């Protein structure tokens, strides 16, 4: 009780000092007060067992929410960072050692929505990066410790929700304020996509097999293609962000066919990537994208002439081959060779 009163008093005193001569000391008092409140809730649950986990969890969630409100109201990234650190430390401090993915991931999703709300108002790269790091780090640790294959229908939707949420949090301020994205936002998008694909790859492959990872990469490609479409239709003026979204869309589209089929389909997927990039170059009047598509076409032709043709025509068909088997090989060759040639003709 004394520590709760002390924490509340520090927060109240810090608020009174904000915007005045001792503004920095006021931020420190608020941060220290939040830490004291977090410790009070932790002690009440784990050290002295005065309350159960559920009200302790609710109390810490309220403290985190209050930290977000204070941070936006008083324009203090320090308060926001302290609140987020305390928020993500809550499930660690109140851990019972058991498995409860819905409760843990729902709580982290709630924290993520708090970060998204702050990102709508404030341009704080540190907060977004810290939230992303804690979310994927804590999620990976929980999966590594407790996950089994039957948990896939519960865990995978939450991981996908984290990905969508932090994609939005990374871009939302720039889109609302019409400011161009910096290198930090572009790196944030890349890290978010990489972390999600790495986690999702292990989950999908473990549950359904490696070939089904292609569904994940195709979904990511569609996600970024939809963003590119919105950019083009609304004529948003952010070249760097548009190019980054385009690059990630083409990357995930490119790796889909090799994941689903085999490495022999790499040429066809590169050809698709090249024609998409050339189309975007025309839409954006971008010489950079145009020359990049030419480079991809050069790689397509090298692989097409010196690898794929040799592999396909280095052996004869069996004389007693069934028609259905022959038609299967015929369709495969038509697609493998037809896609690159059709892409070149379209270019």
XYZ file of C-alpha atoms in Angstrom:
347
model
C 0.000 0.000 0.000
C 2.819 2.399 0.793
C 4.521 1.706 -2.518
C 1.260 2.220 -4.435
C 0.751 5.579 -2.747
C 4.378 6.490 -3.440
C 4.011 5.607 -7.136
C 0.813 7.636 -7.488
C 2.450 10.553 -5.664
C 5.509 10.474 -7.940
C 3.321 10.432 -11.057
C 1.165 13.301 -9.751
C 4.205 15.337 -8.744
C 5.895 14.706 -12.094
C 2.797 15.883 -13.977
C 2.852 19.165 -12.022
C 6.475 19.782 -13.041
C 5.970 19.114 -16.765
C 6.164 22.132 -19.055
C 8.007 24.208 -16.462
C 11.571 24.786 -15.372
C 12.004 21.228 -14.065
C 10.348 19.480 -17.036
C 13.043 16.788 -17.285
C 12.816 16.018 -13.566
C 9.044 15.752 -13.994
C 9.505 13.119 -16.729
C 11.881 11.213 -14.464
C 9.378 11.309 -11.594
C 6.603 9.984 -13.835
C 8.879 7.213 -15.133
C 9.973 6.305 -11.620
C 6.363 6.401 -10.439
C 5.289 4.013 -13.212
C 8.129 1.636 -12.318
C 7.063 1.779 -8.662
C 3.454 0.993 -9.604
C 4.568 -1.945 -11.762
C 6.641 -3.292 -8.869
C 3.732 -2.821 -6.465
C 1.432 -4.920 -8.650
C 4.157 -7.537 -9.088
C 4.783 -7.711 -5.326
C 1.074 -7.942 -4.545
C 0.744 -10.971 -6.845
C 4.031 -12.869 -6.665
C 5.707 -11.889 -3.399
C 2.863 -11.552 -0.903
C -0.091 -13.169 -2.778
C -2.473 -10.391 -1.765
C -4.307 -10.595 -5.103
C -4.561 -13.238 -7.835
C -3.007 -13.071 -11.300
C -6.135 -11.749 -13.072
C -6.582 -8.489 -11.089
C -2.781 -8.053 -11.061
C -2.759 -8.380 -14.848
C -5.600 -5.851 -15.137
C -3.792 -3.425 -12.835
C -0.601 -3.591 -14.904
C -2.592 -3.168 -18.125
C -4.194 -0.026 -16.657
C -0.758 1.326 -15.693
C 0.455 0.735 -19.266
C -2.620 2.464 -20.712
C -2.069 5.421 -18.404
C 1.564 5.664 -19.504
C 0.432 5.886 -23.148
C -2.075 8.636 -22.340
C 0.530 10.613 -20.380
C 3.096 10.194 -23.164
C 0.800 11.614 -25.849
C -0.703 14.289 -23.607
C 2.674 15.629 -22.441
C 4.650 14.776 -25.623
C 7.159 12.592 -23.754
C 8.761 9.627 -25.497
C 10.508 8.747 -22.217
C 7.167 8.060 -20.524
C 6.027 6.018 -23.541
C 9.183 3.899 -23.558
C 8.986 3.248 -19.815
C 5.324 2.315 -20.160
C 5.986 -0.103 -23.027
C 8.914 -1.742 -21.235
C 6.755 -2.187 -18.159
C 3.873 -3.463 -20.252
C 5.907 -6.177 -21.923
C 7.614 -7.057 -18.643
C 4.214 -7.685 -17.054
C 3.604 -11.205 -18.478
C 7.188 -12.134 -17.576
C 6.816 -10.918 -13.988
C 3.383 -12.536 -13.563
C 4.263 -15.759 -15.385
C 2.887 -18.922 -13.812
C 5.104 -21.155 -15.955
C 2.098 -22.654 -17.769
C 0.995 -22.381 -21.408
C -1.699 -19.842 -22.261
C -1.186 -18.545 -25.793
C -4.603 -16.790 -26.130
C -4.114 -14.725 -22.957
C -0.472 -13.834 -23.648
C -0.934 -12.952 -27.317
C -4.188 -11.065 -26.687
C -2.376 -8.932 -24.122
C 0.532 -8.271 -26.521
C -1.965 -7.410 -29.257
C -3.592 -4.929 -26.876
C -0.195 -3.346 -26.242
C 0.357 -3.224 -29.994
C -2.889 -1.329 -30.514
C -1.684 1.125 -27.881
C 1.532 1.633 -29.855
C -0.530 2.043 -33.038
C -2.636 4.729 -31.358
C 0.458 6.597 -30.217
C 2.041 6.213 -33.687
C -1.005 7.925 -35.188
C -0.185 11.016 -33.129
C 3.590 10.899 -32.641
C 6.538 10.162 -34.909
C 8.516 8.025 -32.449
C 10.677 5.452 -34.248
C 12.107 4.165 -30.976
C 8.671 3.256 -29.643
C 7.678 1.338 -32.786
C 10.995 -0.508 -32.904
C 10.877 -1.353 -29.211
C 7.310 -2.639 -29.462
C 8.146 -4.781 -32.483
C 11.268 -6.180 -30.828
C 9.445 -7.049 -27.599
C 6.439 -8.549 -29.412
C 8.391 -10.874 -31.683
C 10.972 -11.633 -28.988
C 8.382 -12.579 -26.377
C 6.321 -14.441 -28.977
C 9.333 -16.424 -30.161
C 10.292 -17.296 -26.570
C 6.764 -18.517 -25.785
C 6.595 -20.566 -28.996
C 10.034 -22.060 -28.391
C 9.051 -23.122 -24.859
C 5.438 -24.265 -25.180
C 4.397 -24.650 -28.837
C 3.218 -27.950 -30.270
C 1.693 -28.515 -33.706
C -1.967 -28.620 -32.503
C -1.495 -25.015 -31.306
C -1.147 -23.798 -34.918
C -4.787 -22.578 -35.361
C -4.396 -20.473 -32.213
C -0.875 -19.126 -32.672
C -0.717 -18.360 -36.411
C -3.615 -15.838 -36.516
C -2.018 -13.881 -33.671
C 1.371 -13.824 -35.435
C -0.352 -12.558 -38.611
C -2.174 -9.906 -36.555
C 1.154 -8.731 -35.085
C 2.545 -8.391 -38.607
C -0.381 -6.342 -39.910
C -0.457 -4.179 -36.782
C 3.231 -3.227 -36.878
C 3.090 -2.669 -40.639
C 0.378 -0.105 -39.966
C 2.207 1.401 -36.974
C 5.346 1.890 -39.074
C 3.553 3.780 -41.857
C 0.508 5.400 -40.268
C 2.103 8.674 -39.162
C 3.665 9.275 -42.583
C 0.396 8.549 -44.376
C -1.701 10.737 -42.072
C 0.719 13.668 -41.983
C 1.743 13.265 -45.667
C 5.404 13.123 -44.666
C 7.788 10.987 -46.707
C 9.081 7.842 -45.043
C 12.671 7.845 -43.838
C 15.161 5.001 -43.905
C 14.045 4.000 -40.399
C 10.458 3.368 -41.551
C 11.672 1.373 -44.543
C 13.941 -0.729 -42.330
C 11.043 -1.226 -39.916
C 8.866 -2.599 -42.716
C 11.656 -4.931 -43.810
C 12.354 -6.214 -40.283
C 8.648 -6.719 -39.609
C 8.182 -8.750 -42.801
C 11.337 -10.775 -42.144
C 10.383 -11.595 -38.543
C 6.857 -12.625 -39.527
C 8.022 -14.771 -42.439
C 10.666 -16.482 -40.295
C 8.147 -17.340 -37.562
C 5.396 -18.216 -40.017
C 7.726 -20.391 -42.087
C 8.523 -22.609 -39.095
C 4.880 -22.826 -37.996
C 3.432 -23.609 -41.444
C 6.183 -26.062 -42.401
C 5.804 -27.895 -39.102
C 2.025 -28.139 -39.420
C 1.507 -28.789 -43.143
C 4.887 -29.314 -44.814
C 7.438 -27.092 -46.549
C 5.455 -26.637 -49.780
C 2.624 -24.893 -47.936
C 5.025 -22.098 -47.027
C 4.317 -20.907 -50.581
C 0.819 -19.921 -49.430
C 2.420 -17.701 -46.801
C 4.763 -16.009 -49.292
C 1.919 -15.547 -51.790
C -0.216 -13.952 -49.072
C 2.590 -11.534 -48.247
C 2.994 -10.695 -51.928
C -0.754 -9.980 -52.192
C -0.571 -7.849 -49.027
C 2.133 -5.606 -50.488
C 0.595 -5.555 -53.989
C -2.616 -4.220 -52.395
C -0.571 -1.446 -50.751
C 1.068 -0.590 -54.084
C -2.352 -0.458 -55.750
C -3.651 1.952 -53.106
C -0.567 4.140 -53.563
C -1.048 4.281 -57.332
C -4.792 4.930 -57.239
C -4.548 7.638 -54.562
C -1.370 9.101 -56.101
C 0.452 9.272 -52.770
C 3.738 11.118 -53.072
C 6.231 8.883 -51.284
C 8.583 7.348 -53.799
C 10.812 5.572 -51.280
C 7.933 3.862 -49.485
C 6.303 2.878 -52.767
C 9.518 1.345 -54.073
C 10.017 -0.547 -50.830
C 6.500 -1.976 -50.941
C 7.005 -2.883 -54.595
C 10.293 -4.588 -53.856
C 8.822 -6.678 -51.043
C 5.819 -7.626 -53.167
C 8.024 -8.810 -56.011
C 10.376 -10.623 -53.635
C 7.632 -12.682 -51.999
C 6.005 -13.288 -55.367
C 9.333 -14.473 -56.750
C 10.000 -17.037 -54.027
C 6.464 -18.477 -54.103
C 6.847 -20.797 -57.103
C 10.188 -22.280 -56.004
C 8.693 -22.922 -52.558
C 5.596 -24.611 -53.971
C 7.219 -26.505 -56.842
C 10.978 -26.724 -57.246
C 14.065 -24.701 -58.091
C 13.376 -25.256 -61.799
C 10.571 -22.709 -61.584
C 12.874 -19.910 -60.463
C 13.244 -18.639 -64.050
C 9.478 -18.348 -64.495
C 9.065 -16.514 -61.195
C 11.899 -14.110 -62.083
C 10.221 -13.443 -65.430
C 6.981 -12.528 -63.637
C 8.912 -10.260 -61.286
C 10.617 -8.552 -64.241
C 7.389 -7.750 -66.112
C 5.713 -6.471 -62.927
C 8.690 -4.237 -62.212
C 8.744 -2.957 -65.805
C 5.016 -2.165 -65.587
C 5.563 -0.257 -62.347
C 8.484 1.589 -63.942
C 6.143 2.796 -66.662
C 3.497 3.840 -64.157
C 6.002 5.683 -61.968
C 8.194 6.921 -64.823
C 11.138 5.413 -62.945
C 14.360 4.752 -64.853
C 15.752 2.987 -61.789
C 12.997 0.366 -61.826
C 13.228 0.118 -65.608
C 16.952 -0.686 -65.561
C 16.456 -3.054 -62.646
C 13.865 -4.966 -64.694
C 16.364 -5.155 -67.576
C 18.912 -6.679 -65.206
C 16.385 -9.291 -64.086
C 15.591 -10.079 -67.730
C 19.296 -10.624 -68.356
C 19.407 -13.127 -65.482
C 16.233 -14.777 -66.837
C 17.790 -15.277 -70.281
C 21.054 -16.629 -68.861
C 19.249 -19.150 -66.688
C 16.744 -19.972 -69.451
C 19.395 -20.711 -72.089
C 22.165 -22.309 -70.051
C 20.304 -24.156 -67.268
C 16.628 -24.810 -67.931
C 16.861 -25.926 -71.562
C 19.758 -28.261 -70.811
C 17.902 -29.855 -67.915
C 14.681 -30.335 -69.861
C 16.132 -31.668 -73.134
C 19.156 -33.620 -71.945
C 17.211 -36.890 -71.849
C 14.645 -38.591 -74.081
C 11.109 -39.533 -73.135
C 10.480 -43.242 -72.380
C 8.992 -44.985 -75.448
C 6.171 -46.581 -73.438
C 5.135 -43.384 -71.650
C 1.429 -43.102 -70.847
C -0.548 -40.237 -72.395
C -1.475 -38.685 -69.062
C 2.188 -38.681 -68.011
C 3.207 -37.190 -71.347
C 0.573 -34.472 -71.095
C 1.800 -33.649 -67.585
C 5.362 -33.166 -68.820
C 4.074 -31.177 -71.803
C 2.068 -28.784 -69.626
C 5.038 -28.373 -67.285
C 7.331 -27.402 -70.167
C 4.739 -25.080 -71.698
C 4.446 -23.215 -68.388
C 8.165 -23.203 -67.581
C 9.136 -21.936 -71.037
C 5.929 -20.117 -71.898
C 6.005 -17.751 -68.908
C 9.523 -16.365 -69.640
C 8.781 -16.032 -73.355
C 5.390 -14.411 -72.737
C 7.044 -12.027 -70.267
C 9.666 -11.044 -72.821
C 7.000 -10.522 -75.507
C 4.928 -8.387 -73.124
C 7.996 -6.337 -72.164
